[in-house]
Backbone as a ProteinNet text record, in pm:
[ID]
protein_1_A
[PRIMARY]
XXXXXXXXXXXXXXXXXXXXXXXXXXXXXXXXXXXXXXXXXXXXXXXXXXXXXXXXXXXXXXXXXXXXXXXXXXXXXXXXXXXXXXXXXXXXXXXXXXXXXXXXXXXXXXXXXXXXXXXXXXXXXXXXXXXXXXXXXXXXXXXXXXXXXXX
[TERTIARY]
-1607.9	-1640.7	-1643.3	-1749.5	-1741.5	-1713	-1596.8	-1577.9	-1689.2	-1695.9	-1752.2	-1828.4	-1736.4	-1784	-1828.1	-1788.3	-1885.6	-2006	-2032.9	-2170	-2243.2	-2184.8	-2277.7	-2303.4	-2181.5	-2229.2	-2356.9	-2343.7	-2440.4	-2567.8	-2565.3	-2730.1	-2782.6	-2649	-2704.1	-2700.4	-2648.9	-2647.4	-2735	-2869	-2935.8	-3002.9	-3050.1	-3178.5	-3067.9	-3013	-2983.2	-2878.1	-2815.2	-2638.6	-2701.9	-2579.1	-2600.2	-2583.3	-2700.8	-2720.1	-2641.4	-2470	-2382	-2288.6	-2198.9	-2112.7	-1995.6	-2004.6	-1882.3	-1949.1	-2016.8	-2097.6	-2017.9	-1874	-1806.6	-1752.7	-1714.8	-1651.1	-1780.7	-1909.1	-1994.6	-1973.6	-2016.1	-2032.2	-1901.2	-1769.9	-1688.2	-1670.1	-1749.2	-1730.4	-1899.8	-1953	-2068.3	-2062.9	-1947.9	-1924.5	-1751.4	-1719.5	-1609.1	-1427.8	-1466.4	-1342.2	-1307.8	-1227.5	-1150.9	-1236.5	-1208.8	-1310.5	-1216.1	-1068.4	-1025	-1078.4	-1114.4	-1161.7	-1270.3	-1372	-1500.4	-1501.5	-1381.8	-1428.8	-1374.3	-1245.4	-1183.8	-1285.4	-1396.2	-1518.2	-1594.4	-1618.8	-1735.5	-1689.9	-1538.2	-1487.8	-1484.4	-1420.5	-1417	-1554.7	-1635.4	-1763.1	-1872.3	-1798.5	-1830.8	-1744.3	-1609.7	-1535.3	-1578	-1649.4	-1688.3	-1839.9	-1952.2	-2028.2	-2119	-2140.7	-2201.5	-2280.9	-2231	-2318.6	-2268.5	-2400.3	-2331.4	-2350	-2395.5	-2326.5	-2403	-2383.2	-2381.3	-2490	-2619.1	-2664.6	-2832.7	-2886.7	-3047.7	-3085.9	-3253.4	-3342.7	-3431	-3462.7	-3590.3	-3650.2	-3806.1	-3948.8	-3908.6	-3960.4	-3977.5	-4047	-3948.7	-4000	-3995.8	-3969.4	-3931.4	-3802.7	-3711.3	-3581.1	-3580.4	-3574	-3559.3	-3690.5	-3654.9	-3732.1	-3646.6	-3755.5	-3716.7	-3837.8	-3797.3	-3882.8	-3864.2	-3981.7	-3942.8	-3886.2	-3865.6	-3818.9	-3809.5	-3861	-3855.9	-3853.8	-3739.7	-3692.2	-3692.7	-3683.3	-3742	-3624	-3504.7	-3380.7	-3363	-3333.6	-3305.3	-3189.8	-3263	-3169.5	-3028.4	-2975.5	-2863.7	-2750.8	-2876.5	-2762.2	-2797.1	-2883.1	-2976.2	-2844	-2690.2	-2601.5	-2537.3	-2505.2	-2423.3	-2499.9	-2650.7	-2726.6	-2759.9	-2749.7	-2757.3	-2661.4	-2573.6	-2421.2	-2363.8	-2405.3	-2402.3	-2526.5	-2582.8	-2747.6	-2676.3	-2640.9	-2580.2	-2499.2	-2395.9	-2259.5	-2326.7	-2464.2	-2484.5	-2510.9	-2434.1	-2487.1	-2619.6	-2708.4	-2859.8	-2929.5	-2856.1	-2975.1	-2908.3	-3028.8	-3052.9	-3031.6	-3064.6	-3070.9	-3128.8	-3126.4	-3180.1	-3218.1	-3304.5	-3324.9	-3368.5	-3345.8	-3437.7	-3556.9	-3667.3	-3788.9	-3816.5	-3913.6	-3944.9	-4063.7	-4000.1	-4145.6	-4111.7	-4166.3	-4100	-4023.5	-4058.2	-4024.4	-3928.3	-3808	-3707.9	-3607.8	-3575.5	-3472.9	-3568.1	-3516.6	-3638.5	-3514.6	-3536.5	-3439.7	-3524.8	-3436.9	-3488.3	-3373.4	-3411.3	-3354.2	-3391.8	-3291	-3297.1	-3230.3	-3256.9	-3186.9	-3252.1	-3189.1	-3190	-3300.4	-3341.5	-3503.5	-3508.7	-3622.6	-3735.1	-3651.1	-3628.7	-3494.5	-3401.3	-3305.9	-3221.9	-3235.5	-3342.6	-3403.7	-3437.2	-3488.9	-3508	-3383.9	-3294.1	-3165.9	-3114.1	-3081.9	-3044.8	-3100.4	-3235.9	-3288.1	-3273.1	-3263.5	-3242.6	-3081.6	-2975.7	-2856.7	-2851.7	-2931.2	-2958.1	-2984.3	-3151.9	-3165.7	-3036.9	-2999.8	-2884.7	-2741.9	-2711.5	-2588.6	-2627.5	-2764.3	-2827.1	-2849.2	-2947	-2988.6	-3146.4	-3179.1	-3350.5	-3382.7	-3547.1	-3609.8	-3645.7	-3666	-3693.4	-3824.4	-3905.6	-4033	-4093.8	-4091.6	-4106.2	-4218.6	-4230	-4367.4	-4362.1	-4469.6	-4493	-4570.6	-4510.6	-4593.3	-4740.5	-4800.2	-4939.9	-4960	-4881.2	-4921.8	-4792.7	-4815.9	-4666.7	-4658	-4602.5	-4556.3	-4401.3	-4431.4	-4352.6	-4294.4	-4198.1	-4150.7	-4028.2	-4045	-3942.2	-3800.2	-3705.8	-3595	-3496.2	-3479.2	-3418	-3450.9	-3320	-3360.9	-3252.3	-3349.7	-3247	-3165.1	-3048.3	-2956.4	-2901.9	-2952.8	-2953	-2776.9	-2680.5	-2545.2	-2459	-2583.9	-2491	-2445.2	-2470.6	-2450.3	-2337
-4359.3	-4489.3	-4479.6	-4577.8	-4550.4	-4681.6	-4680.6	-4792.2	-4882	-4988.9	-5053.3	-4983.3	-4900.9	-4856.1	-4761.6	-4688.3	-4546.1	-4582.5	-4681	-4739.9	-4767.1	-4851.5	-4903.9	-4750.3	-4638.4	-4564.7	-4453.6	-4494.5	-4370.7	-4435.5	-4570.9	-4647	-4673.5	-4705.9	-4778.5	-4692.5	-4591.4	-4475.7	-4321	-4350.3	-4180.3	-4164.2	-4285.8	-4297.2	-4346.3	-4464.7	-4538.3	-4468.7	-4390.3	-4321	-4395.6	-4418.8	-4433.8	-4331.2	-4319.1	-4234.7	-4259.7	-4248.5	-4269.8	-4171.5	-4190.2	-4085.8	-4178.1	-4247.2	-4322.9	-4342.7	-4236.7	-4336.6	-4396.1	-4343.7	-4359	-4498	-4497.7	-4663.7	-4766.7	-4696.7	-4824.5	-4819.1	-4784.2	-4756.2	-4883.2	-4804.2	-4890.4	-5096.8	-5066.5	-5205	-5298.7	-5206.5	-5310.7	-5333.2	-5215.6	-5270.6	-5380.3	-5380.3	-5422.5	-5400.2	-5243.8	-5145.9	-5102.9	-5008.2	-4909.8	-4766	-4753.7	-4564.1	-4471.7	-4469.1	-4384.5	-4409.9	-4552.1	-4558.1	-4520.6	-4516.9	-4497.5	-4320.7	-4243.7	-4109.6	-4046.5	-4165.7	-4066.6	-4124.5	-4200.3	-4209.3	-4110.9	-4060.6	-3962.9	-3848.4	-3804.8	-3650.3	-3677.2	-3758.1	-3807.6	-3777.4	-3865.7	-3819.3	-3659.3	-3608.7	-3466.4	-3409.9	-3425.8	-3317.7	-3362	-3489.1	-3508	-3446.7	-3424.8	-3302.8	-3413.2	-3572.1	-3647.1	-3683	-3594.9	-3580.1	-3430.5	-3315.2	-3205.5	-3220.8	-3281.1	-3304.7	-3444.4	-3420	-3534.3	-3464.3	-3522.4	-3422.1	-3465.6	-3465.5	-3492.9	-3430.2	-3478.1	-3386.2	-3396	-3272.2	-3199.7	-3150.8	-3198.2	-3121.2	-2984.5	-2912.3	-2777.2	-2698.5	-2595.6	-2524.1	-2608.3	-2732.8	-2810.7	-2781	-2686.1	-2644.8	-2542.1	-2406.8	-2278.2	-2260	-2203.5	-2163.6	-2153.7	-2223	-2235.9	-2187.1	-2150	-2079.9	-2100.3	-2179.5	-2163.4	-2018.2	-2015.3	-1839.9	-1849.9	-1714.1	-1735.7	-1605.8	-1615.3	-1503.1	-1478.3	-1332.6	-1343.4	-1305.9	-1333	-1373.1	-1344.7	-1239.6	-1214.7	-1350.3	-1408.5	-1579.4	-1497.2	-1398	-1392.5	-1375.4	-1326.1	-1344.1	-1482.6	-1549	-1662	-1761.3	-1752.9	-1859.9	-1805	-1647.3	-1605.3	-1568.6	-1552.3	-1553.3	-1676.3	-1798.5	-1909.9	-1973.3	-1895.5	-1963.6	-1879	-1763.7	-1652.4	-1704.4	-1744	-1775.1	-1944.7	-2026.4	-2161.1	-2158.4	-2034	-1991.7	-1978.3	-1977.9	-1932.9	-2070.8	-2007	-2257.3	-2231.2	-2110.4	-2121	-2196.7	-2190.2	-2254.2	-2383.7	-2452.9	-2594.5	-2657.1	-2593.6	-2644.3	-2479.5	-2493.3	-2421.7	-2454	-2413	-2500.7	-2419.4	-2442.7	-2276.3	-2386.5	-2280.5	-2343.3	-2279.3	-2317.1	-2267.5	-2187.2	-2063.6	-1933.7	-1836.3	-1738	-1582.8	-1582.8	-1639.3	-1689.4	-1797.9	-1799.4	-1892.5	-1954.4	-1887	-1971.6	-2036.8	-2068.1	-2141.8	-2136.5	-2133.4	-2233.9	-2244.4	-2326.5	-2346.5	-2264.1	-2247.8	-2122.2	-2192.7	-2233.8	-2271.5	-2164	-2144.9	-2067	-2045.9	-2021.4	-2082.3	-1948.3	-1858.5	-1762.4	-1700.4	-1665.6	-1572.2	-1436.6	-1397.7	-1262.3	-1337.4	-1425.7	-1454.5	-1512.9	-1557.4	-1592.2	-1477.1	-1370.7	-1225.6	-1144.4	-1139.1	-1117	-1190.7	-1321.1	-1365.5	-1265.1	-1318.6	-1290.7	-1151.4	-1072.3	-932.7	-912.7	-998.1	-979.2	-1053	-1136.7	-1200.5	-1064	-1012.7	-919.1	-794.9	-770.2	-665.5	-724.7	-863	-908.6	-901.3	-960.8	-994.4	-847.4	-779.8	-679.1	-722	-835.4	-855.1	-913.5	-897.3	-896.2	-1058.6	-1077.8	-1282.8	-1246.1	-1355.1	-1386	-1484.3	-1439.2	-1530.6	-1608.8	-1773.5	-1849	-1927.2	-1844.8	-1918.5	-2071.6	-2149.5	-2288.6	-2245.2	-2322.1	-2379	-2499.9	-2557.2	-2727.6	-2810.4	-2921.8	-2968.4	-3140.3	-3140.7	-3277.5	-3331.2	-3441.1	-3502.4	-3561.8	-3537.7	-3679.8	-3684.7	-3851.9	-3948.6	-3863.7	-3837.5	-3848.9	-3903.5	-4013.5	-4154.5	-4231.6	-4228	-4320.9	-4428	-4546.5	-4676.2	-4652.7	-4629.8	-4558.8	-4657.1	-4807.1	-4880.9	-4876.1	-4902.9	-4889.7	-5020.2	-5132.5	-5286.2	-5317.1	-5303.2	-5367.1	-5339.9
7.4	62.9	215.1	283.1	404.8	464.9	597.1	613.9	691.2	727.8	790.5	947.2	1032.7	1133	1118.3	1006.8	979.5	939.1	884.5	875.3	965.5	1060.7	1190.8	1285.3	1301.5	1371	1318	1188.6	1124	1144.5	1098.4	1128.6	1270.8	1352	1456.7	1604.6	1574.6	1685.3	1649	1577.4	1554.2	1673.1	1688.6	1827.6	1930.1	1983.4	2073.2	2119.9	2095.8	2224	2341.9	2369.3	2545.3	2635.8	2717	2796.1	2930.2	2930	3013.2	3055.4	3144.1	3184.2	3026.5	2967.8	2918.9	2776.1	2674.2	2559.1	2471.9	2475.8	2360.8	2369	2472.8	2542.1	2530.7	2550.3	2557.4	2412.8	2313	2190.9	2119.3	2181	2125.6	2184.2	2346.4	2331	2277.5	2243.5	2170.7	2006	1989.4	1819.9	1860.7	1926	1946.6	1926	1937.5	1888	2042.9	1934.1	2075.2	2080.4	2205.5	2215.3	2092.4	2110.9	2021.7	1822	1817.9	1692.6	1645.4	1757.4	1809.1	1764.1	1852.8	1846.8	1693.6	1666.5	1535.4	1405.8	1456.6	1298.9	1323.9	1459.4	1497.6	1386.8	1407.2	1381.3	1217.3	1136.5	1023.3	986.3	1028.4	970.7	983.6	1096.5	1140.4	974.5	988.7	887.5	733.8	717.5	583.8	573.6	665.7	655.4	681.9	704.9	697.8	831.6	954.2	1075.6	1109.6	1145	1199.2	1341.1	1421.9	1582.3	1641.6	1797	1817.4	1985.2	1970.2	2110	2131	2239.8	2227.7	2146.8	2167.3	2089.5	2214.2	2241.1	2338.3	2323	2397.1	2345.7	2309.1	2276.9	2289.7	2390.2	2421.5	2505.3	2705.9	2679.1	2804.3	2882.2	2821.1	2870.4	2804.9	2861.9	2771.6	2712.5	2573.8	2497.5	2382.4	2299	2194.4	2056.4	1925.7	1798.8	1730.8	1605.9	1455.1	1387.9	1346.5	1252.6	1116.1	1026.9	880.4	852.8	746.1	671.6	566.7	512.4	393.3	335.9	250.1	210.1	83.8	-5.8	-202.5	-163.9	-306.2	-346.8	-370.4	-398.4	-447.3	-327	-191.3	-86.2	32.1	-5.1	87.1	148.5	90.3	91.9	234.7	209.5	295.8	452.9	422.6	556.1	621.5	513.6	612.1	672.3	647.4	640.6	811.7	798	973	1038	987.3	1108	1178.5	1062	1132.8	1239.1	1226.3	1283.5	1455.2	1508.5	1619.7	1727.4	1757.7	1898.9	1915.8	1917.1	1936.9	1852.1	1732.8	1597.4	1608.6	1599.7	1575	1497.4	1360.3	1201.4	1112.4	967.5	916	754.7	689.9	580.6	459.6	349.9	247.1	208.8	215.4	150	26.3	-61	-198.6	-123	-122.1	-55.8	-61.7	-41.8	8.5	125.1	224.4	317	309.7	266.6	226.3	319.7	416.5	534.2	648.2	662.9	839.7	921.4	1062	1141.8	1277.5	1375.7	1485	1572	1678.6	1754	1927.5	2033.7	2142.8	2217.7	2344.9	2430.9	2577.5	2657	2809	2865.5	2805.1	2809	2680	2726.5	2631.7	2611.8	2692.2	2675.4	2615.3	2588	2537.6	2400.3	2360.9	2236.2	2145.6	2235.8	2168.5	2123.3	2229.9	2177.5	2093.2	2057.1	1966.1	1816.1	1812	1707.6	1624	1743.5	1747.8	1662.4	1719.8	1664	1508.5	1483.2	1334.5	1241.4	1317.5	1218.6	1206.8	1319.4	1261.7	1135.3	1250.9	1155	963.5	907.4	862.6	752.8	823.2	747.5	701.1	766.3	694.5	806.4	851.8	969.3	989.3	1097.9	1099.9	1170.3	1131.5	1133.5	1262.4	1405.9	1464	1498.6	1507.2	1474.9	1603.3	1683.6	1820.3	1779.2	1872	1868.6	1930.4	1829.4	1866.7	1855.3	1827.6	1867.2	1879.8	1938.5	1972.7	1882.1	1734.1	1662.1	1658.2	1715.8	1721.6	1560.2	1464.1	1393	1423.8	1390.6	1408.3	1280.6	1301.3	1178.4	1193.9	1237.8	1231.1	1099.7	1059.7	920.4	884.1	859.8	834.1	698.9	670.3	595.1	497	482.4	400.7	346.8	479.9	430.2	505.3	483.2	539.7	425.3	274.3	146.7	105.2
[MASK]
+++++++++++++++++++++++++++++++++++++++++++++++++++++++++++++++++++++++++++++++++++++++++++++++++++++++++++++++++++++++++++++++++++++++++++++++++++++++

């Protein structure tokens, strides 16, 4: 069950954080709490798996450099490679698709040498080669979603 403020922060903060030196305090005085209640729903909902962080989203390639990547993963070990590829602050997200090509992730880092190294230490940690997919076009979607959890 989720209480009342874990609701409002999950619906009403995907898009809107405040862009402040103080978000947590604004946060807590526009729902009308305290910052400490404010931060102990953030972590609650971090340790229940129900947000994995809390951070912009930036074009690509507008800070650093950043790459899709795809690997080609035997299902019997696909758990334990996505599980070391997440483990890196470079990756963004990562996801299995129904393909030969079964892991994806996104991969950020402050250069092009440092993105290469990353990748470079995947395939060793790893043992299977990653597939890197330069952008050719730049889409935007929205993944903000009204979470239908006032009821």
């Amino acid at each position: 069950m989720l209480a009342p403020l874990h609701k409002r922060l999950l619906n009403d903060y995907q898009q809107d954080f405040p862009l402040s030196p103080t978000p947590y305090r604004d946060i807590a005085d526009q729902l009308g709490v305290s910052e400490d209640e404010v931060l102990n729903a953030f972590q609650t909902l971090s340790e229940q798996q129900m947000i994995s962080r809390i951070g912009p989203v930036i074009a690509p390639n507008s800070i650093g450099n950043s790459a899709l990547v795809a690997m080609a993963v035997p299902e019997f070990d696909l758990a334990r490679v996505a599980e070391l590829v997440s483990a890196y602050p470079e990756v963004n997200h990562n996801y299995e698709r129904e393909n030969r090509f079964n892991l994806w992730f996104v991969l950020i880092a402050d250069s092009e040498t440092h993105l290469k190294a990353v990748i470079a230490d995947i395939e060793t940690q790893t043992g299977y080669p990653a597939m890197l997919l330069p952008m050719l076009a730049d889409y935007f979607i929205n993944l903000g979603f009204e979470l239908n959890l006032h009821d």
